[in-house]
mmCIF file of C-alpha atoms in Angstrom:
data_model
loop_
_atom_site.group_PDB
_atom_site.id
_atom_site.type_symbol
_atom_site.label_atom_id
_atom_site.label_comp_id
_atom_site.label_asym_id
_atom_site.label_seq_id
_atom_site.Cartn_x
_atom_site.Cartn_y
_atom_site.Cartn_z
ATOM 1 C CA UNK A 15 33.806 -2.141 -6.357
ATOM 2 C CA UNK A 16 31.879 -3.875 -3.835
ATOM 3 C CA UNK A 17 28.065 -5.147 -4.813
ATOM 4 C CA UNK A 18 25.988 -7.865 -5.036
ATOM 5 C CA UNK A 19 22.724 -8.469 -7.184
ATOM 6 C CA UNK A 20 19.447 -7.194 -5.019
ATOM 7 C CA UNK A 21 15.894 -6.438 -5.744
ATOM 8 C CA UNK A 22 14.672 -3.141 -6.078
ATOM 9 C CA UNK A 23 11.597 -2.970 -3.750
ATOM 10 C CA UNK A 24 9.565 -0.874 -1.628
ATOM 11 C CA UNK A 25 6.449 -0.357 -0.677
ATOM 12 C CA UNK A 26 4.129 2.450 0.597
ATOM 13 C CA UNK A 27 1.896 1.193 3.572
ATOM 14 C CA UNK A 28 -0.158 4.151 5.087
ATOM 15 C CA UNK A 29 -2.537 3.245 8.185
ATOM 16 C CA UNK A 30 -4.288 6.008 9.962
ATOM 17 C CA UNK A 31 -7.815 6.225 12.215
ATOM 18 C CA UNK A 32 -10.456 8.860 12.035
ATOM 19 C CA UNK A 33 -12.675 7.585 14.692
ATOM 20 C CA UNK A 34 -11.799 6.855 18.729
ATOM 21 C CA UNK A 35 -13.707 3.142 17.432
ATOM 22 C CA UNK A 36 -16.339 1.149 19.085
ATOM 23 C CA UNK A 37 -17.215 -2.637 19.178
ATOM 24 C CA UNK A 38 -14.404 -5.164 18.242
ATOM 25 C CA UNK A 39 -12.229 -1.600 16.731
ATOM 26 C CA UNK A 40 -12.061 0.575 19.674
ATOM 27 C CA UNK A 41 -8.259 0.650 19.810
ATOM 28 C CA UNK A 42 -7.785 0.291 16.459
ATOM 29 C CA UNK A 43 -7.777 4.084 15.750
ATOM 30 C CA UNK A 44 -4.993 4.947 17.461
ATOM 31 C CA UNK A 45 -3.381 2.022 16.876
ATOM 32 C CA UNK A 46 -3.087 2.670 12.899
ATOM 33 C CA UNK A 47 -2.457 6.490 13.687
ATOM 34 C CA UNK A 48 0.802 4.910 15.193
ATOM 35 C CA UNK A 49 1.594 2.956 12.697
ATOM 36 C CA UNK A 50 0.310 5.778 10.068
ATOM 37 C CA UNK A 51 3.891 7.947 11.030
ATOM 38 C CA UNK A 52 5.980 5.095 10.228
ATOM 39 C CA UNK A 53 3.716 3.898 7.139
ATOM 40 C CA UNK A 54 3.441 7.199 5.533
ATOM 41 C CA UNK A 55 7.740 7.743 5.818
ATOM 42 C CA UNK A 56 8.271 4.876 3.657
ATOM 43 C CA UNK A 57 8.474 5.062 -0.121
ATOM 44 C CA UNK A 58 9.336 3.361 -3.667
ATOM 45 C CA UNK A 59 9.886 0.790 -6.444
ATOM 46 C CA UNK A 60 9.005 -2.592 -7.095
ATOM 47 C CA UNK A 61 8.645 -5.640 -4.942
ATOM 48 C CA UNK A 62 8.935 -6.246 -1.009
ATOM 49 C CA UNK A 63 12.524 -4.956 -0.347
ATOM 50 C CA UNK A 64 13.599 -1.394 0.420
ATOM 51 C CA UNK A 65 14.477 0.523 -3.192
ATOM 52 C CA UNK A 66 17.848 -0.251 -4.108
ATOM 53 C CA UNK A 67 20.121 1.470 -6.040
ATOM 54 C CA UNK A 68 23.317 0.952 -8.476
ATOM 55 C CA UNK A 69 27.138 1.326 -8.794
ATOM 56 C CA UNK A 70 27.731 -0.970 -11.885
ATOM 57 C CA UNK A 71 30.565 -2.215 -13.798
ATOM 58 C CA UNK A 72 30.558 -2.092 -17.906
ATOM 59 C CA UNK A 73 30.701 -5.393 -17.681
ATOM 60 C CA UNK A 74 27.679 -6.527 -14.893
ATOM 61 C CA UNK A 75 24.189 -7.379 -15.932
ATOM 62 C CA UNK A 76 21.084 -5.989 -14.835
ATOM 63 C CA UNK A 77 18.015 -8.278 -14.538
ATOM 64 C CA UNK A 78 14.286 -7.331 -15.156
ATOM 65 C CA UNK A 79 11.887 -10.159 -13.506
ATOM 66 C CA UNK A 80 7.839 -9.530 -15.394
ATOM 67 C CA UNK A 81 4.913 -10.252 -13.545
ATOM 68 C CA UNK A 82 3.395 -13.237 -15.202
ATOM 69 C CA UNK A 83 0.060 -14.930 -14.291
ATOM 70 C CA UNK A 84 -0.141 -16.604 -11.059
ATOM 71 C CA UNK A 85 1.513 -20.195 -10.835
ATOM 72 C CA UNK A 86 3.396 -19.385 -14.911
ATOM 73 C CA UNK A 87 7.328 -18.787 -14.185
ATOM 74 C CA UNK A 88 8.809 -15.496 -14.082
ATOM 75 C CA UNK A 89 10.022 -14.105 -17.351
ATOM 76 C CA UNK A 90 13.721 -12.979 -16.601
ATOM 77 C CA UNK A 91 15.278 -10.180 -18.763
ATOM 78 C CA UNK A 92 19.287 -9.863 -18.460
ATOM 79 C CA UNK A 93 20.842 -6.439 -20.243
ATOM 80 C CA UNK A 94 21.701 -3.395 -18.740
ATOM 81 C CA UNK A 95 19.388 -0.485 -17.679
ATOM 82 C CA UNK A 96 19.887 2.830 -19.712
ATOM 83 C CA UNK A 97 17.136 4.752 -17.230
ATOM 84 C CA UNK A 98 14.999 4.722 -14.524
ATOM 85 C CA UNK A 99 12.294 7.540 -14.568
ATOM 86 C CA UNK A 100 8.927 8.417 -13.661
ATOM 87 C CA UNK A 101 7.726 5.174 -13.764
ATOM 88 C CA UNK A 102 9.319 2.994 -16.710
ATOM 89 C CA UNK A 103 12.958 1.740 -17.647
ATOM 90 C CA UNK A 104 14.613 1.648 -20.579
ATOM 91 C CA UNK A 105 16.440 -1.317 -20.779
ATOM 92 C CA UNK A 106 19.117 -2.727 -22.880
ATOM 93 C CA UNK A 107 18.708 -6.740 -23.436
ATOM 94 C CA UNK A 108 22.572 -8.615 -24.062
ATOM 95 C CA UNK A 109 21.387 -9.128 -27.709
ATOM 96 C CA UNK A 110 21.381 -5.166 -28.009
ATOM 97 C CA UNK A 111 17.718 -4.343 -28.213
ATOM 98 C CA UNK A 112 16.426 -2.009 -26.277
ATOM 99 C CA UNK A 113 12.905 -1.870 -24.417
ATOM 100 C CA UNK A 114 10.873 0.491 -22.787
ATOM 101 C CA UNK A 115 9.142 -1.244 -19.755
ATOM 102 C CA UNK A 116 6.707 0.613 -17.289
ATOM 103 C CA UNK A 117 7.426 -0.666 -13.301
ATOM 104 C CA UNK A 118 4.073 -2.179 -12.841
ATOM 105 C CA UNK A 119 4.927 -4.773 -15.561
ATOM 106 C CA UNK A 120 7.962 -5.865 -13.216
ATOM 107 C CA UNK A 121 7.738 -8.145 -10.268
ATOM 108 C CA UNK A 122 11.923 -7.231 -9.221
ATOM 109 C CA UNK A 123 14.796 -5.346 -10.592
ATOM 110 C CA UNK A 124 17.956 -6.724 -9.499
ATOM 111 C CA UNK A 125 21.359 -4.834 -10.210
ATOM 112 C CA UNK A 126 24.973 -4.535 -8.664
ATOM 113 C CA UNK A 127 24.543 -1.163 -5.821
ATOM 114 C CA UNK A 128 28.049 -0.302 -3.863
ATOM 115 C CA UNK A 129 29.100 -1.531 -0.574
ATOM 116 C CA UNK A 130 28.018 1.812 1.204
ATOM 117 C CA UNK A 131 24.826 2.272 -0.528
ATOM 118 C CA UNK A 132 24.143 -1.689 0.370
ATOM 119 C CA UNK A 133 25.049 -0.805 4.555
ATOM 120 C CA UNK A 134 22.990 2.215 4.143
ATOM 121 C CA UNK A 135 20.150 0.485 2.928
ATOM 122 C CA UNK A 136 20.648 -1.818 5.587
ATOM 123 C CA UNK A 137 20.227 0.623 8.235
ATOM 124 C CA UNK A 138 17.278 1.744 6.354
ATOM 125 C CA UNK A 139 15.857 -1.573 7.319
ATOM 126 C CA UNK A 140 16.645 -1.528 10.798
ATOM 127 C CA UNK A 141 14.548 1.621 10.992
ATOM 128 C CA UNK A 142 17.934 3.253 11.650
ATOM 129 C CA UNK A 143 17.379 6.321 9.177
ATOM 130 C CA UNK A 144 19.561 8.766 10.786
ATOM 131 C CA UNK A 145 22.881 6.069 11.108
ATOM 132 C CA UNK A 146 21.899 5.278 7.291
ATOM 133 C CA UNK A 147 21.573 8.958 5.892
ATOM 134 C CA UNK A 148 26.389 9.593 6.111
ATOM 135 C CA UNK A 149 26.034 6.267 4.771
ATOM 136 C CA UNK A 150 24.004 7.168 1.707
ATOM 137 C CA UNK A 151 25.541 10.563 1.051
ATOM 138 C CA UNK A 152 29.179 8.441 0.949
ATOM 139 C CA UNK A 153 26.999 6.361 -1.698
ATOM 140 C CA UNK A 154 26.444 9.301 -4.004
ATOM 141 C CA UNK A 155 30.052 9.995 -3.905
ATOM 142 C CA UNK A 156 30.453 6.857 -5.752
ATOM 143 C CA UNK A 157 27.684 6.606 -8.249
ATOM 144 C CA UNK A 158 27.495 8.391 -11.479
ATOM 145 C CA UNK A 159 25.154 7.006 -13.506
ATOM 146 C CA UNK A 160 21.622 9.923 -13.421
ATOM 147 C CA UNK A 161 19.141 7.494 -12.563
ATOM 148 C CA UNK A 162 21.139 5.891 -9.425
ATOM 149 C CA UNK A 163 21.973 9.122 -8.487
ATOM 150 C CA UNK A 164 18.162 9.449 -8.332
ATOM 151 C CA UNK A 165 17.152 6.200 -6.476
ATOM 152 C CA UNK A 166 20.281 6.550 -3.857
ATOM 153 C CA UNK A 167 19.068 10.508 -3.757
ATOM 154 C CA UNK A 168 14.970 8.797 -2.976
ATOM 155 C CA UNK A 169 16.259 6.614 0.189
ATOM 156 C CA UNK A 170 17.646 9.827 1.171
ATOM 157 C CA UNK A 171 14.937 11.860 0.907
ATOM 158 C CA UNK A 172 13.169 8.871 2.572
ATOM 159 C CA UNK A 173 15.222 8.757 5.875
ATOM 160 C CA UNK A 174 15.753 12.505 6.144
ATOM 161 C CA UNK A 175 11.957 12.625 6.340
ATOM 162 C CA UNK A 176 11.868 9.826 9.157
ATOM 163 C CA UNK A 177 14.840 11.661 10.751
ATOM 164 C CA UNK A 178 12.947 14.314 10.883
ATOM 165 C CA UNK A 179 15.148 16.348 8.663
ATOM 166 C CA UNK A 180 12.423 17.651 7.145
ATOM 167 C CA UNK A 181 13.529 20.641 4.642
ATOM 168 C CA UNK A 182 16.859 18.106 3.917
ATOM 169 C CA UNK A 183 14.071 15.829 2.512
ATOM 170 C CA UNK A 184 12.333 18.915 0.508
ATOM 171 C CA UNK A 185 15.440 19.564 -1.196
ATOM 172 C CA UNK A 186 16.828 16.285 -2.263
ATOM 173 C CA UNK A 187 13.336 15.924 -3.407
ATOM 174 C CA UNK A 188 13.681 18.987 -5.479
ATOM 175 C CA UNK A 189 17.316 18.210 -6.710
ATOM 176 C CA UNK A 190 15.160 14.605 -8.243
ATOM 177 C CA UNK A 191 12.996 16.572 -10.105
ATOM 178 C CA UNK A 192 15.599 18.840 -11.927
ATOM 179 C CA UNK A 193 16.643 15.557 -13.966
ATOM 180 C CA UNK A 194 12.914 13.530 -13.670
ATOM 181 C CA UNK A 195 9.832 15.625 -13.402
ATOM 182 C CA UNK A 196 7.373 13.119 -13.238
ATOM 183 C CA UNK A 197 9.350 11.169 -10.047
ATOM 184 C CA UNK A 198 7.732 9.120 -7.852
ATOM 185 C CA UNK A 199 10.091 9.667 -5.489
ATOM 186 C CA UNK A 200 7.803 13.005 -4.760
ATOM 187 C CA UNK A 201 5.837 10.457 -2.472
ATOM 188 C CA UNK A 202 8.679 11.097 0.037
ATOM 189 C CA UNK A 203 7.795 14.701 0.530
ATOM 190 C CA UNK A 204 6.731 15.677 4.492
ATOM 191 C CA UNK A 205 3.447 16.035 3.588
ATOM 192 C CA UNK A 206 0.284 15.973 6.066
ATOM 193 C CA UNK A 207 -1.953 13.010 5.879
ATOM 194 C CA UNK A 208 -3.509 13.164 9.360
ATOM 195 C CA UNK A 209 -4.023 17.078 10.814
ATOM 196 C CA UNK A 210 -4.591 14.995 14.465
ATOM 197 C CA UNK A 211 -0.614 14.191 13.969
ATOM 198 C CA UNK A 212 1.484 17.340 15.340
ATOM 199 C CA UNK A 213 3.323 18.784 12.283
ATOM 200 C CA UNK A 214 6.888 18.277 11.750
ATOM 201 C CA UNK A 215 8.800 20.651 13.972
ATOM 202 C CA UNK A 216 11.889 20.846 11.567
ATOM 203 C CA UNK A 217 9.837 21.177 8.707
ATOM 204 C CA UNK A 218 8.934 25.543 8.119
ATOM 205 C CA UNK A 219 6.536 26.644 5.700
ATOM 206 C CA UNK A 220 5.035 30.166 4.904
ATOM 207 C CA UNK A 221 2.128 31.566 3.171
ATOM 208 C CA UNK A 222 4.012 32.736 0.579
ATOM 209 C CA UNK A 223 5.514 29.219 -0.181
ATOM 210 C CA UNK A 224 1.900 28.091 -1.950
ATOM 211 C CA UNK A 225 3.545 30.595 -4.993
ATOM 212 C CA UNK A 226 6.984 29.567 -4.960
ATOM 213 C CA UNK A 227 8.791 28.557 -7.986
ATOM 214 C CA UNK A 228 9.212 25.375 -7.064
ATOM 215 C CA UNK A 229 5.859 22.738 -7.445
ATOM 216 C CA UNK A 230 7.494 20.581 -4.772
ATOM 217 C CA UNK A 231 7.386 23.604 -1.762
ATOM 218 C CA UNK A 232 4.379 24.529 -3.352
ATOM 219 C CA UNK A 233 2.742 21.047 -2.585
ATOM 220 C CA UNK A 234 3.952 20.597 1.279
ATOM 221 C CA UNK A 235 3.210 23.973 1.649
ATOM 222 C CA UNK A 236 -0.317 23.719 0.999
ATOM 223 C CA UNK A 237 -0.922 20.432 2.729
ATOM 224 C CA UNK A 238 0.951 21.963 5.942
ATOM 225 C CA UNK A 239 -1.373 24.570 6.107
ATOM 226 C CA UNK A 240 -4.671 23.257 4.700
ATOM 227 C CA UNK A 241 -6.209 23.772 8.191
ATOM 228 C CA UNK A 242 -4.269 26.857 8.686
ATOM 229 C CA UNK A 243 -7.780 29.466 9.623
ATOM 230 C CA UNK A 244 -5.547 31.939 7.515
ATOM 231 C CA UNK A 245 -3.875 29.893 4.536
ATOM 232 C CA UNK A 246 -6.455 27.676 4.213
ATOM 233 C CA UNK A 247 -8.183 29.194 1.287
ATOM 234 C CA UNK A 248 -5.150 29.911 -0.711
ATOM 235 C CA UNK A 249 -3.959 26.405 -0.042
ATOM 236 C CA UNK A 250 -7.083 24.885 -1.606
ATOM 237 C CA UNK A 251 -6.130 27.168 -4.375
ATOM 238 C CA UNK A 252 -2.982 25.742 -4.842
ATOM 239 C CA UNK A 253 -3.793 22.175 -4.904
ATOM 240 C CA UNK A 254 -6.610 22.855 -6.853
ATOM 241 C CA UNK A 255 -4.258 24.652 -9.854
ATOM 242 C CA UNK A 256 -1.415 21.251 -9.121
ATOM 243 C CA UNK A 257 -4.592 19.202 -10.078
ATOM 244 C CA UNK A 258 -4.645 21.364 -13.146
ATOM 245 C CA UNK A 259 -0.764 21.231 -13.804
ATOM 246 C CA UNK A 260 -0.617 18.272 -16.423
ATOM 247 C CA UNK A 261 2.190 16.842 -14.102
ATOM 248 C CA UNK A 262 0.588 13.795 -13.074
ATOM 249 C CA UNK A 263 2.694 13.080 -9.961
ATOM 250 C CA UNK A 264 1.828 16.513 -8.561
ATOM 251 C CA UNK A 265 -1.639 16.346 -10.015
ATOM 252 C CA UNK A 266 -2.385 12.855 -7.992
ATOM 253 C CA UNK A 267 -0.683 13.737 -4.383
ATOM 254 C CA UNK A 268 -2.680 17.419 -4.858
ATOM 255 C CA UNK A 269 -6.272 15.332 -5.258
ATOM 256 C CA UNK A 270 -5.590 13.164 -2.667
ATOM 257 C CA UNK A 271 -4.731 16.287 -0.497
ATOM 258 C CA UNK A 272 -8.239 17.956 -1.374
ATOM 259 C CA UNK A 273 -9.829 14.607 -0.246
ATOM 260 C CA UNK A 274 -8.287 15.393 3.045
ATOM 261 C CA UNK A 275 -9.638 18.722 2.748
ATOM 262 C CA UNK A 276 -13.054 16.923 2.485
ATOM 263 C CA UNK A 277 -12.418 15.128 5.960
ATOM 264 C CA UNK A 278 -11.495 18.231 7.526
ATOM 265 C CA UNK A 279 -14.800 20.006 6.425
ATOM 266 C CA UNK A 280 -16.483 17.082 7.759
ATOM 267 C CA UNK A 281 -17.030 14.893 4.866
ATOM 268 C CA UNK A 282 -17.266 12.754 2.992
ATOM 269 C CA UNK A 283 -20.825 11.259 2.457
ATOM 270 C CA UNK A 284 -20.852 7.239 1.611
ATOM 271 C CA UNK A 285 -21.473 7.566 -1.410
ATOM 272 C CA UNK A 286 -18.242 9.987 -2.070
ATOM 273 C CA UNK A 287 -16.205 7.502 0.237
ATOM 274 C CA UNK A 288 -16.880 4.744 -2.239
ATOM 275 C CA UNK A 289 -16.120 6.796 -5.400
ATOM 276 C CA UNK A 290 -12.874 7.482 -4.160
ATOM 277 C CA UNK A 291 -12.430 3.540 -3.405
ATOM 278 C CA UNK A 292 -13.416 3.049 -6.861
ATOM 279 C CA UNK A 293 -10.283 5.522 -7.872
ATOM 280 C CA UNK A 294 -7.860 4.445 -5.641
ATOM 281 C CA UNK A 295 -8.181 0.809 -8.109
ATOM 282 C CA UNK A 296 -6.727 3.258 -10.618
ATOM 283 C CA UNK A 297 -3.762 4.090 -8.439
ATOM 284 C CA UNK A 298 -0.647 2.807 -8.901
ATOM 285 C CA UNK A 299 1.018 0.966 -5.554
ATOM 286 C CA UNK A 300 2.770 3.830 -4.612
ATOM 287 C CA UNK A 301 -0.070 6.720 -4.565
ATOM 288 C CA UNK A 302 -2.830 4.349 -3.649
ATOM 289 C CA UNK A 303 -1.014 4.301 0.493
ATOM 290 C CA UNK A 304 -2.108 7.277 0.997
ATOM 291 C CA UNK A 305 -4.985 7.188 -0.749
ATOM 292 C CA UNK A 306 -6.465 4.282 1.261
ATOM 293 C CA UNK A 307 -5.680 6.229 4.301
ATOM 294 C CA UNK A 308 -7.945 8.786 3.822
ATOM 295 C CA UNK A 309 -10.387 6.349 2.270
ATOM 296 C CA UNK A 310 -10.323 4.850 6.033
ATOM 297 C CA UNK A 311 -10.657 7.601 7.896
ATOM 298 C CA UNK A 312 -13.738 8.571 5.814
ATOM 299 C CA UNK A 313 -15.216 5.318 6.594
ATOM 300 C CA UNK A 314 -14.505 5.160 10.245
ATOM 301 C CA UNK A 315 -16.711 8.221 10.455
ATOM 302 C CA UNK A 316 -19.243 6.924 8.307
ATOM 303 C CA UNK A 317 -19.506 3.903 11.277
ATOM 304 C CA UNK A 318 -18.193 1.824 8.216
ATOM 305 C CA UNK A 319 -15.534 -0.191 10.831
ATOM 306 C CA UNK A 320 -14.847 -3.131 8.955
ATOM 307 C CA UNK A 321 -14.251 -1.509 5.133
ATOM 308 C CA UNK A 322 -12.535 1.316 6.791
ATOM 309 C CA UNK A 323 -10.246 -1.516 8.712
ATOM 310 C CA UNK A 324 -9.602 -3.018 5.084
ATOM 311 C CA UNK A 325 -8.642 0.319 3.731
ATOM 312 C CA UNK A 326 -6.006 1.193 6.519
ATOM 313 C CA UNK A 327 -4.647 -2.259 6.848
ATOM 314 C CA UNK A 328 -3.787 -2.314 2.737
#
């Protein structure tokens, strides 16, 4: 079994404009729309590397590396992770204890991931997503632990979307949340950030989607047709009542949708553009991409170049 120790990294970077510019920014808009398609594709865990994922002998050790206060050394855990949910780990130290740690304590997670799973990865990287998505199906093939089942089953959902594989990336995204509700690999869902982008061709959604069973159609259904003169209503509705679920990765993605919703009804005012700076703080690094996108965008039309530069550049 092929593998080699890696960290398990990713981060979401989403840059988008709301304004053709002037001064010093005049190209910037369209600019960070470009780099918004790429930006808002990308998804994960902890760190600066893509999100790895495991295939892992009885007798390998995992390694947990805490965030400690700038210039102290890392703390360095060595065990053997039980889980990896929502967003915490249980983890199982060599002496036998077992602790419960939540991802924003840890700086890395390093474990042993498969020789297919590593190329795929790889080709992730490269920007290659279609090449990498045989290569990361072969990796489930050879994986059986849940939770790296779930992280090889979030790169996938991640290049299917930049593939543009669109319902592919619904339903992997759906098969996650049968064994992990509270994922935060839902951030890889095709939804709409920027109505100026052209929706995803491969990606179909009807009215009657906003009802489905399933929370996650529910959700890119209503931010694909938020500015839909027919749907838009009943979309509001629907992210209005996943605000209300109690599922707080649902709940987040749905209020950052009805900020959008402000933007396309020609808001916000200043002062609501710098309450929702004051809540993306809140956000963990994974919602607060998006969430700084929109921030932007409000600012660029509030003539606000330079914060609304900060905010897309995060």
């Amino acid at each position: 079994m092929g593998g080699r120790h890696t960290a398990v990294t990713t981060r979401l970077r989403n840059q988008c404009a709301d304004r053709r510019g002037h001064g010093c920014w005049r190209c910037v808009p369209m600019l960070l729309v470009v780099l918004c398609v790429e930006a808002v594709r990308l998804v994960s865990v902890v760190g600066d590397e893509p999100e790895a994922g495991l295939q892992l002998p009885a007798s390998s050790h995992d390694i947990l590396e805490l965030r400690t206060a700038e210039g102290l050394r890392p703390r360095v855990l060595t065990g053997l992770i039980e889980d990896l949910s929502a967003n915490s780990v249980v983890f199982r130290l060599t002496s036998g204890q077992t602790q419960v740690l939540q991802l924003r304590q840890l700086r890395a997670i390093r474990f042993v991931r498969s020789e297919v799973w590593e190329e795929g990865l790889s080709l992730m990287q490269q920007r290659r997503y279609r090449a990498a998505l045989p290569k990361l199906e072969q990796g489930l093939s050879r994986e059986a632990r849940p939770w790296a089942l779930r992280e090889i089953r979030g790169d996938l959902a991640v290049c299917q979307r930049a593939a543009g594989e669109s319902q592919q990336c619904l339903a992997t995204v759906e098969q996650i949340l049968e064994s992990d509700p509270e994922t935060r690999h839902i951030l890889a869902l095709p939804l709409l950030w920027d109505e100026r982008l052209v929706a995803d061709a491969g990606l179909r959604v009807v009215p009657a989607d906003l009802s489905a069973k399933s929370l996650a159609r529910q959700l890119t259904a209503a931010s694909v047709l938020l500015g839909d003169e027919a749907a838009g209503v009943q979309s509001e509705s629907t992210l209005r009542s996943l605000r209300r679920s109690g599922r707080s990765n649902f709940g987040l993605l749905a209020e950052l949708q009805l900020w959008r919703l402000r933007l396309l009804r020609g808001g916000p005012e200043l002062l609501e553009a710098e309450s929702w700076q004051q809540r993306s703080v809140e956000l963990d690094r994974w919602t607060r991409g998006p969430a700084e996108l929109l921030i932007g965008r409000a600012l660029f039309r509030l003539n606000e170049d330079d914060r609304a530069a900060v905010s897309l550049l995060w």
